[in-house]
mmCIF file of C-alpha atoms in Angstrom:
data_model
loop_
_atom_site.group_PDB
_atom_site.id
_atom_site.type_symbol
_atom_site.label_atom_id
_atom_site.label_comp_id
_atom_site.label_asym_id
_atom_site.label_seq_id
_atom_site.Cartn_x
_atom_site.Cartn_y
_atom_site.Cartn_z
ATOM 1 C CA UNK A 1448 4.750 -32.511 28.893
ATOM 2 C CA UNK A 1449 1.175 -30.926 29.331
ATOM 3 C CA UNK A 1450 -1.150 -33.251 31.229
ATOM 4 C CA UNK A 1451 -4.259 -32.847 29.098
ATOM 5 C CA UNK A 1452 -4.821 -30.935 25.965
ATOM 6 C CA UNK A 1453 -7.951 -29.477 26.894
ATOM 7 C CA UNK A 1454 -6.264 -27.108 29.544
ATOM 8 C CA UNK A 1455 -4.567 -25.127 26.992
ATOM 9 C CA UNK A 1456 -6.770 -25.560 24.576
ATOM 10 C CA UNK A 1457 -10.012 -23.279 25.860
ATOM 11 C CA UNK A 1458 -8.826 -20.045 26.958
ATOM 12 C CA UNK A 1459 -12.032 -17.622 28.637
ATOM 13 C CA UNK A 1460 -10.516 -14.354 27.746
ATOM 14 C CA UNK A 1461 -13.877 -13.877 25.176
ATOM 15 C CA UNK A 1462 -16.336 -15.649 27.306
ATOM 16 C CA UNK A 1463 -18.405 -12.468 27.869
ATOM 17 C CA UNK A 1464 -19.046 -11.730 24.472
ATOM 18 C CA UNK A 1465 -19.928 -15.486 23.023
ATOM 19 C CA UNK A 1466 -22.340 -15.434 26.277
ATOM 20 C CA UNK A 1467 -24.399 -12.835 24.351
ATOM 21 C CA UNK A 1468 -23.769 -13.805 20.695
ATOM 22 C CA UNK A 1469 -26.641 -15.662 19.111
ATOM 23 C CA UNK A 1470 -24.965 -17.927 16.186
ATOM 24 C CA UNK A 1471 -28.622 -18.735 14.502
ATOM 25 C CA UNK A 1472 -29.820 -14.987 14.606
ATOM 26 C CA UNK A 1473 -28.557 -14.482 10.937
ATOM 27 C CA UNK A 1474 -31.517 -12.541 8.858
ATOM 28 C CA UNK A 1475 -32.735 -14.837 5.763
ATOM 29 C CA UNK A 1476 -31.072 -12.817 3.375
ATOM 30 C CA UNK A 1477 -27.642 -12.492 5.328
ATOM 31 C CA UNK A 1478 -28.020 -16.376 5.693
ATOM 32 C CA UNK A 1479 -24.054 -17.836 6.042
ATOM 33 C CA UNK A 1480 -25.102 -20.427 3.314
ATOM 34 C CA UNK A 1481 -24.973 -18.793 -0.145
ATOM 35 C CA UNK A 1482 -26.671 -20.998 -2.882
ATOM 36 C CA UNK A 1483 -25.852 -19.048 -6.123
ATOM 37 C CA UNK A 1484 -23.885 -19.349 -9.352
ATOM 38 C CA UNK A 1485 -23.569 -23.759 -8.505
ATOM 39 C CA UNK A 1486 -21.909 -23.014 -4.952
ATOM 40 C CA UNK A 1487 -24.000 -23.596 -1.895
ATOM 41 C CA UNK A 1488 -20.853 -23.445 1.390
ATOM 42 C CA UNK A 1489 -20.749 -21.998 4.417
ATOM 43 C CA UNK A 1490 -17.762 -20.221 4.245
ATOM 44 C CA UNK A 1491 -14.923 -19.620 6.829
ATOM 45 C CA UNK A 1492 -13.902 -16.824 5.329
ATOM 46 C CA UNK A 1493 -17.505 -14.924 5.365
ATOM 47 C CA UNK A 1494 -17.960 -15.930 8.606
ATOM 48 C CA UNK A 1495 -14.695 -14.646 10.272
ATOM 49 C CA UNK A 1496 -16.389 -10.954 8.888
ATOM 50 C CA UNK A 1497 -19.958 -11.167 10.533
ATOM 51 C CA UNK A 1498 -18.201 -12.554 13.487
ATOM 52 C CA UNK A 1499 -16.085 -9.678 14.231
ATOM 53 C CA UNK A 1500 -18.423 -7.124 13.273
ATOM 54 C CA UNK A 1501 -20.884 -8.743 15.160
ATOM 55 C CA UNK A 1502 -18.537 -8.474 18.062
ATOM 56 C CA UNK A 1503 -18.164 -4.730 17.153
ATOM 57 C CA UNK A 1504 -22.036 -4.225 17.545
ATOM 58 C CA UNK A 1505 -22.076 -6.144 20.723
ATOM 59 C CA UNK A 1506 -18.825 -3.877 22.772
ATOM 60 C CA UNK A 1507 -20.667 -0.703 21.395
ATOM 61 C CA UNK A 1508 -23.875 -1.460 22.755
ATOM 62 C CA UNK A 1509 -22.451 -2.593 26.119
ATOM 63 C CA UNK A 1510 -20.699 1.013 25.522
ATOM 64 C CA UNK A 1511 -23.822 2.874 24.712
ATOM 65 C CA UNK A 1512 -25.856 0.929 27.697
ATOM 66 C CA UNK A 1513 -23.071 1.960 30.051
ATOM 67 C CA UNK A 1514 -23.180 5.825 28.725
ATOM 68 C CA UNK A 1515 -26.925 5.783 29.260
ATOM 69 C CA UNK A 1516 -26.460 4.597 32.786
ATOM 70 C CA UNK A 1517 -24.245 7.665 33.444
ATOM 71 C CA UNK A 1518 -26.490 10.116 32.203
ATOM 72 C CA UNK A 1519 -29.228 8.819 34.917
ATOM 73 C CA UNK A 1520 -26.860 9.484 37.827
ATOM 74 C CA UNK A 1521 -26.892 12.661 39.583
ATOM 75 C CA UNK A 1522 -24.256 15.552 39.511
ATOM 76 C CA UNK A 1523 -22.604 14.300 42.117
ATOM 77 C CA UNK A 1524 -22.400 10.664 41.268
ATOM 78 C CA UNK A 1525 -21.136 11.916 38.273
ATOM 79 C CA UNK A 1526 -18.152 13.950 40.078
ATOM 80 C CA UNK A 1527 -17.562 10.723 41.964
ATOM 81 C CA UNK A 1528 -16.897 8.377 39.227
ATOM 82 C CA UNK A 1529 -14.425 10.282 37.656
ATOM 83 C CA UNK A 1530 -17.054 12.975 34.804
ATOM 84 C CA UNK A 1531 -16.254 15.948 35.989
ATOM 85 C CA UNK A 1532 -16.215 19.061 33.452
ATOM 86 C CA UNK A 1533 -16.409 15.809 30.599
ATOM 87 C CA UNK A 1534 -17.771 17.200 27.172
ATOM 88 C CA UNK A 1535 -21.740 17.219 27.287
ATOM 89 C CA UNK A 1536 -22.193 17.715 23.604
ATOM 90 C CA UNK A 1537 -21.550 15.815 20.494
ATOM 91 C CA UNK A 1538 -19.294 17.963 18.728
ATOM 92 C CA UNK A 1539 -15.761 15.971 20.049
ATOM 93 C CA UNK A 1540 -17.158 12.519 20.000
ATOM 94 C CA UNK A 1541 -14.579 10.014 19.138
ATOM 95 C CA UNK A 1542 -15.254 6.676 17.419
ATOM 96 C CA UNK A 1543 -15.397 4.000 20.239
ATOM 97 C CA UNK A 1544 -12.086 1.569 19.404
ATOM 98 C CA UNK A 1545 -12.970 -1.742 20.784
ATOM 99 C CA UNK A 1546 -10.629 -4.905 21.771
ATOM 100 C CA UNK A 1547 -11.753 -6.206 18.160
ATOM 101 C CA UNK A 1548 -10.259 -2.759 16.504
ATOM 102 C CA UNK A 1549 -6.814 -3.162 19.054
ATOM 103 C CA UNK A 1550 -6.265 -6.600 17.526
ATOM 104 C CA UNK A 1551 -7.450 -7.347 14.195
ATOM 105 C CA UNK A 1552 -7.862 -3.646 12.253
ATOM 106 C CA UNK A 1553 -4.891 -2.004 9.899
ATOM 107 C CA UNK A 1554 -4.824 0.703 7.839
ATOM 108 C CA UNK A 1555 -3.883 0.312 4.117
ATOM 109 C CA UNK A 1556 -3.106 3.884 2.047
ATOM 110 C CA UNK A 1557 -3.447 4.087 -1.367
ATOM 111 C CA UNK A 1558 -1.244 6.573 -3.206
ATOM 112 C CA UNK A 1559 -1.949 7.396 -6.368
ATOM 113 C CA UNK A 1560 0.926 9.596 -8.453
ATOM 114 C CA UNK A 1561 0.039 11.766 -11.237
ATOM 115 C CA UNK A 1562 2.987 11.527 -13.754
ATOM 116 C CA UNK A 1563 2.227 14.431 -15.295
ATOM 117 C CA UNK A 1564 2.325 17.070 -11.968
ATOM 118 C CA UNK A 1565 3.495 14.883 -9.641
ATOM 119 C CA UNK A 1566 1.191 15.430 -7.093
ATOM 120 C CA UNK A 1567 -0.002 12.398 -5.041
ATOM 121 C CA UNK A 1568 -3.386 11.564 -4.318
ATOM 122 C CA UNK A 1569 -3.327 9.489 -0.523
ATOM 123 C CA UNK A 1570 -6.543 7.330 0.522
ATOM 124 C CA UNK A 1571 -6.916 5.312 4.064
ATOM 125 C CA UNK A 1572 -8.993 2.013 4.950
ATOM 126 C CA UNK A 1573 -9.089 0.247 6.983
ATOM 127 C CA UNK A 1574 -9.107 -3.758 6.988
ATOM 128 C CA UNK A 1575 -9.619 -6.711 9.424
ATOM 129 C CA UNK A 1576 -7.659 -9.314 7.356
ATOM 130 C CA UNK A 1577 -6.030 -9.369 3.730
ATOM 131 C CA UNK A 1578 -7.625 -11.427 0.995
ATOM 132 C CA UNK A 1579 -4.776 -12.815 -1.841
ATOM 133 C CA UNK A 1580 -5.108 -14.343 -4.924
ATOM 134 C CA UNK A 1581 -2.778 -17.638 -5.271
ATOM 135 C CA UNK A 1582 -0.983 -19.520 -7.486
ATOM 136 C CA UNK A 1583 0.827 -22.428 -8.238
ATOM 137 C CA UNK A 1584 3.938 -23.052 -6.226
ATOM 138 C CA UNK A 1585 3.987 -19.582 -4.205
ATOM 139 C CA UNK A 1586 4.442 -18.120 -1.070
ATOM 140 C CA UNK A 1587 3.079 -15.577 1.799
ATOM 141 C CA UNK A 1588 6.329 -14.518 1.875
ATOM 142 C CA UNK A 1589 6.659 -13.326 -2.034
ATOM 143 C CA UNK A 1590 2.605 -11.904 -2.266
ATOM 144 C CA UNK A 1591 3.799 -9.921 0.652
ATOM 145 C CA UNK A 1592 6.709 -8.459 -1.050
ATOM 146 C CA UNK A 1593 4.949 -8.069 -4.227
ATOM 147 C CA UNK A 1594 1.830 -6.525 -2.507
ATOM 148 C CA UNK A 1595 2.926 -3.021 -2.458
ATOM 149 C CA UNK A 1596 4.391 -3.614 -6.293
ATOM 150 C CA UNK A 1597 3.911 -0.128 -8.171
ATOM 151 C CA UNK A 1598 0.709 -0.037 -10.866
ATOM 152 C CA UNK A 1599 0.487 1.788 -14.369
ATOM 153 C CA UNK A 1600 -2.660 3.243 -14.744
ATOM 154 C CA UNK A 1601 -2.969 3.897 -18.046
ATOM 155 C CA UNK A 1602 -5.382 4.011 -21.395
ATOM 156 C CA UNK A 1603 -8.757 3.559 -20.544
ATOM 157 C CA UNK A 1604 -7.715 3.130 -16.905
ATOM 158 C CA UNK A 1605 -6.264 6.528 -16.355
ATOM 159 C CA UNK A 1606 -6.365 8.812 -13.079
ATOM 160 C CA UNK A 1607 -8.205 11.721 -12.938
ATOM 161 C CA UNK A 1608 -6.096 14.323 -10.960
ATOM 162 C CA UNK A 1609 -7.311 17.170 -9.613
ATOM 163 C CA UNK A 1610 -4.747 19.164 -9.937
ATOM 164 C CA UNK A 1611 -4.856 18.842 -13.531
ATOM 165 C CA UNK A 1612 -8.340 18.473 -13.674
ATOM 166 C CA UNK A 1613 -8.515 16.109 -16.634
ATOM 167 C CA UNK A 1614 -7.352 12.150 -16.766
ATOM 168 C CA UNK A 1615 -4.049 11.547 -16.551
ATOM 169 C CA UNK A 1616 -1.395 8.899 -16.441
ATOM 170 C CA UNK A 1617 -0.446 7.822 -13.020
ATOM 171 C CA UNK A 1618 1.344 5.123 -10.987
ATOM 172 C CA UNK A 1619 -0.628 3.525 -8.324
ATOM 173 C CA UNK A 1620 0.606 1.603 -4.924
ATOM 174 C CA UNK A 1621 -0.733 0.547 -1.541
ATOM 175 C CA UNK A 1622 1.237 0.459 1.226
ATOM 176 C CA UNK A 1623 0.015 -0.481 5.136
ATOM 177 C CA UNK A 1624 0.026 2.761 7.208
ATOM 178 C CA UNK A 1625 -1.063 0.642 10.365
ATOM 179 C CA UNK A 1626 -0.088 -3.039 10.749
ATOM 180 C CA UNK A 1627 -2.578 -5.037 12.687
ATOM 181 C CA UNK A 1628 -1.614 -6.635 16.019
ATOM 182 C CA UNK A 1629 -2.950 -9.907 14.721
ATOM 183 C CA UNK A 1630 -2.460 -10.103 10.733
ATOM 184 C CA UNK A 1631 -5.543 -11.920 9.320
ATOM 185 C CA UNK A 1632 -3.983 -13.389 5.708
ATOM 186 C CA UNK A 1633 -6.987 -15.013 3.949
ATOM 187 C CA UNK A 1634 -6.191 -17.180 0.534
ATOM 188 C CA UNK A 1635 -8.497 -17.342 -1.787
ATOM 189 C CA UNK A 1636 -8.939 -20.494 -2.895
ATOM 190 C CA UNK A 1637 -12.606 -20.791 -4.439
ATOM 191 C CA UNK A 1638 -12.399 -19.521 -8.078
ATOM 192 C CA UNK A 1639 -14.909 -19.006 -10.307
ATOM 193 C CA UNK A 1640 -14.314 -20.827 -13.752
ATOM 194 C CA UNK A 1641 -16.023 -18.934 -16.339
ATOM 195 C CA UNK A 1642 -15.886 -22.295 -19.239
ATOM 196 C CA UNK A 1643 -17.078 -24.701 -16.417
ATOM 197 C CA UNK A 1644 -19.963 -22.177 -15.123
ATOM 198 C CA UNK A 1645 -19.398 -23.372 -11.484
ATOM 199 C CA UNK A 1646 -16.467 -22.667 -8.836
ATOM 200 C CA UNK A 1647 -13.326 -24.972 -8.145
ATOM 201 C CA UNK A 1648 -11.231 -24.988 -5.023
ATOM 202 C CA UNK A 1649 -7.286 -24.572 -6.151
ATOM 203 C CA UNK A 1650 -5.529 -26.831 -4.500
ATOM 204 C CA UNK A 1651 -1.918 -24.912 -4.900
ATOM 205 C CA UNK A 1652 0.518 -25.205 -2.367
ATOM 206 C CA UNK A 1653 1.160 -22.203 -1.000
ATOM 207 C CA UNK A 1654 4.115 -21.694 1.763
ATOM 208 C CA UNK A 1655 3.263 -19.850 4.985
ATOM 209 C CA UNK A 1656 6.268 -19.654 7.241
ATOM 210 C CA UNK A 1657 6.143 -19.744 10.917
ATOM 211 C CA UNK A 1658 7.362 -16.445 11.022
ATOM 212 C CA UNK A 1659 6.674 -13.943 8.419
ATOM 213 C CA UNK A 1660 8.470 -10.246 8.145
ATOM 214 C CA UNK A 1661 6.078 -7.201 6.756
ATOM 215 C CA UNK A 1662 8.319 -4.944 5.071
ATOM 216 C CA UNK A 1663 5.965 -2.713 2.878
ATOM 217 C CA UNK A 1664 4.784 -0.347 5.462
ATOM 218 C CA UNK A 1665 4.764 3.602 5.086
ATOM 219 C CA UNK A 1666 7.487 3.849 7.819
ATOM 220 C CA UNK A 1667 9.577 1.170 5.531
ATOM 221 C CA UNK A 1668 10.252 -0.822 8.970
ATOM 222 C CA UNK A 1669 10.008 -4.226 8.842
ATOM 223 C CA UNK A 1670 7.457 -5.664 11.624
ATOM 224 C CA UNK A 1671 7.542 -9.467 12.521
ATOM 225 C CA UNK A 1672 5.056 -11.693 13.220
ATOM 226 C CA UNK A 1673 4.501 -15.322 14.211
ATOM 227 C CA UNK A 1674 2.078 -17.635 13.247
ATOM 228 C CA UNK A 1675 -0.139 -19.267 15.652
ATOM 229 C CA UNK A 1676 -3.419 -20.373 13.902
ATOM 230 C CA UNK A 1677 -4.736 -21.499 10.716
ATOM 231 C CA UNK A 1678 -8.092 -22.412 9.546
ATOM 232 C CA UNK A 1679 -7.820 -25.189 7.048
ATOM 233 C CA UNK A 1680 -10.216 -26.595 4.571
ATOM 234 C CA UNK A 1681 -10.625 -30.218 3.995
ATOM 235 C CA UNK A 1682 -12.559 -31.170 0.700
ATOM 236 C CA UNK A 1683 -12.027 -31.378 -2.846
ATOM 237 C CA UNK A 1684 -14.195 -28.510 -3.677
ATOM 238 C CA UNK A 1685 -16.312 -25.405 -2.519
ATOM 239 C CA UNK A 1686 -19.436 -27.439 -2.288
ATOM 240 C CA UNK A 1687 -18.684 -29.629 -0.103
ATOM 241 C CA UNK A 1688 -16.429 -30.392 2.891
ATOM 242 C CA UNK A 1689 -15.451 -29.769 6.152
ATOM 243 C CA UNK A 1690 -13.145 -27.238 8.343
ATOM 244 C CA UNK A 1691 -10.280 -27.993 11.214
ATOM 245 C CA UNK A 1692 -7.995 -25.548 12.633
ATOM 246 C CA UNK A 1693 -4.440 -25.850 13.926
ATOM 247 C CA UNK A 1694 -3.785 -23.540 17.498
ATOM 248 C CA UNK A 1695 -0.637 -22.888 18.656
ATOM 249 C CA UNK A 1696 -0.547 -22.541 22.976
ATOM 250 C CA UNK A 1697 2.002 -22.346 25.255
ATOM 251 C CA UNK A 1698 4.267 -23.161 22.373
ATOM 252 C CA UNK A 1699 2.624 -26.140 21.556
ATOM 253 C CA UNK A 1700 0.722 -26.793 18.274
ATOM 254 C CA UNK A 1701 -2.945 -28.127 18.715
ATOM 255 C CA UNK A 1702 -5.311 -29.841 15.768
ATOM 256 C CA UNK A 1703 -9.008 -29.443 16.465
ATOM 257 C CA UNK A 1704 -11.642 -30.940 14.541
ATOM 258 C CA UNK A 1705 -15.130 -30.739 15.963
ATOM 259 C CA UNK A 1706 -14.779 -31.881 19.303
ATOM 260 C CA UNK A 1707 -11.559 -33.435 18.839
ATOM 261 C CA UNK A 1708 -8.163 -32.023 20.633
ATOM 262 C CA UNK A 1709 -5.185 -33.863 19.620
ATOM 263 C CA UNK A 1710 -1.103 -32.154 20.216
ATOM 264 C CA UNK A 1711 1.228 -32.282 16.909
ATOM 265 C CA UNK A 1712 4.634 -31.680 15.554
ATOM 266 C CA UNK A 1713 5.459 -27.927 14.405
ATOM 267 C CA UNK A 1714 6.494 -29.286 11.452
ATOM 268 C CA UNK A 1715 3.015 -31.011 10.768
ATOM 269 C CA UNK A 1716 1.934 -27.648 10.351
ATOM 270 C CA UNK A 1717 3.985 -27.516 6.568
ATOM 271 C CA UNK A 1718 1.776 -30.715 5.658
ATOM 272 C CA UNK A 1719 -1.096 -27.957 4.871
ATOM 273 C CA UNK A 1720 0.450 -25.588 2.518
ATOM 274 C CA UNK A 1721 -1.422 -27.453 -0.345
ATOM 275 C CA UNK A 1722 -0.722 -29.367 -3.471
ATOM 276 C CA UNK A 1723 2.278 -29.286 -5.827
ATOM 277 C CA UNK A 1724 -0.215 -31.337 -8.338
ATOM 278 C CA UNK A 1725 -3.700 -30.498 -9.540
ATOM 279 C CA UNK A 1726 -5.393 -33.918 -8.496
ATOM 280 C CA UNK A 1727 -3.937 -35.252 -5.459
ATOM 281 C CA UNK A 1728 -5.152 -37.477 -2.721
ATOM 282 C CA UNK A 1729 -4.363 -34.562 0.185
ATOM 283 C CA UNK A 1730 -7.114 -32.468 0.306
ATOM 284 C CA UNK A 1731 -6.544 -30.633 3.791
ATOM 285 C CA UNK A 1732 -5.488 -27.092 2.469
ATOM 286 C CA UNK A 1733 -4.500 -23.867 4.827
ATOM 287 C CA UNK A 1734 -6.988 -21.464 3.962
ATOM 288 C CA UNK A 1735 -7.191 -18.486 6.711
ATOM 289 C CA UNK A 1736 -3.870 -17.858 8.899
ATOM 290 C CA UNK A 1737 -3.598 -15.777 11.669
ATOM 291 C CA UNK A 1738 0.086 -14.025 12.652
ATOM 292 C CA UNK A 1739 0.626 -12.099 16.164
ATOM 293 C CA UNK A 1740 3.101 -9.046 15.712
ATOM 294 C CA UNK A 1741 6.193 -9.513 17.969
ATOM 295 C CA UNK A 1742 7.687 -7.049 20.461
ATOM 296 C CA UNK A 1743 4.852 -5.504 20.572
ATOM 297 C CA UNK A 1744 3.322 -6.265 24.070
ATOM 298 C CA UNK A 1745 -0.011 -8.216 24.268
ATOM 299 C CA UNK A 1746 -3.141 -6.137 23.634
ATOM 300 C CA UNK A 1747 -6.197 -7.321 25.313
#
């Protein structure tokens, strides 16, 4: 039994970044709080994004400051620490990959089949987490499966192939090229309903196992990964409410909320998955989760 909560419960590993990171610096018109079409939140979701791109910005300005102190030395400084005969121009520049791109970024491909050559059409992006659409009664597990589910495109939706040079029919998929060290799965659960002219949160109860496999990958091998966070919403709808997480450390599961540390059960963890009736009293609903791939060695 762990003495106190608290020692598990802060790890330093990012300290050096959140020393410089300035959480009220947000320009007025990239403000977190969004007040349009009747929803005024500030959303998790949103600010997972800026915070990891603002972590981006940070590493490559720590990497362009420490460039700029190597151009000052002298030639034999230089020699010394290891720049020897190093490339002087910017012809062979590679992007800088930071911790945040080791950890959280994946490549999707889309492939795109003409039916009437056959030739396929391959596009890369990359992502930092995946955003699903929900429904009653689901589960990670199925969206998953179903993500990489093949698409007619058709009618007014046809491809145009080069090959062919005119529109064609074609079958469209997406398939993940590079899996992510940490899997970022983010449910959408603020809707927009057109007849009510506002958005509603859907409560649905949606099943996120402890561990999850990813089977549609280009190299069709299945990679496994484990659950150990989840951002949860508590509220009844998008204007209003309040945010907790769950943390999983030293294989035990922690509940935070505000300044509040408490252990729980694994299995306390299932009592977020949502509702399996449109008005209920539970309104504490799993709304970001966060998977680390297995047997794959930790990446700092």
């Amino acid at each position: 039994m762990l003495d106190c909560p608290n020692c598990i419960a802060y790890p330093r590993k990012f300290d050096s970044c959140f020393l410089q990171f300035d959480f009220y610096k947000f320009p007025e018109e990239e403000n977190m709080c969004h007040c349009s079409q009747a929803i005024c939140t500030e959303d998790a979701h949103e600010f997972l994004n800026f915070l990891l791109n603002e972590l981006v910005d940070i590493l490559e300005k720590e990497a362009q400051g420490s460039k700029t102190d190597q151009e000052t030395l002298s030639p034999s400084q230089k020699i010394a620490n290891g720049h020897k005969n190093g490339p002087t121009n910017g012809f062979h520049k590679e992007p800088l990959v930071t911790w945040v791109h080791k950890n959280f970024q994946g490549i999707l491909t889309n492939e795109t089949r003409c039916l009437r050559c056959e030739t396929v059409t391959a596009r890369d992006e990359t992502f930092f987490d995946l955003s699903l659409d929900i429904e009653q009664n689901s589960s990670i597990t199925s969206y998953l499966k179903n993500f990489s589910s093949t698409e007619t495109l058709n009618a007014e939706d046809k491809f145009f192939c080069d090959k062919c040079c005119s529109l064609q029919e074609a079958q469209k998929r997406m398939k993940i090229k590079k899996p992510p060290h940490i899997l970022v799965i983010h449910l959408k659960r603020f809707k927009y309903i057109e007849n009510l002219g506002r958005y509603k949160k859907l409560s649905y109860r949606v099943v996120f196992p402890l561990e999850l496999k990813l089977s549609n990958t280009v190299e069709d091998a299945d990679i496994e990964y484990s659950l150990f966070a989840v951002v949860v919403h508590v509220g009844s709808g998008p204007n209003h409410g309040h945010y907790v997480s769950l943390v999983k450390s030293h294989n035990h599961w922690l509940f935070f909320d505000d300044e509040n540390v408490e252990m729980i059960d694994e299995s306390a963890v299932q009592t977020f998955f949502g509702s399996a009736q449109e008005y209920a009293s539970n309104t504490d609903h799993g709304y970001i989760l966060f998977y680390e791939s297995l047997g794959s060695g930790n990446q700092n």
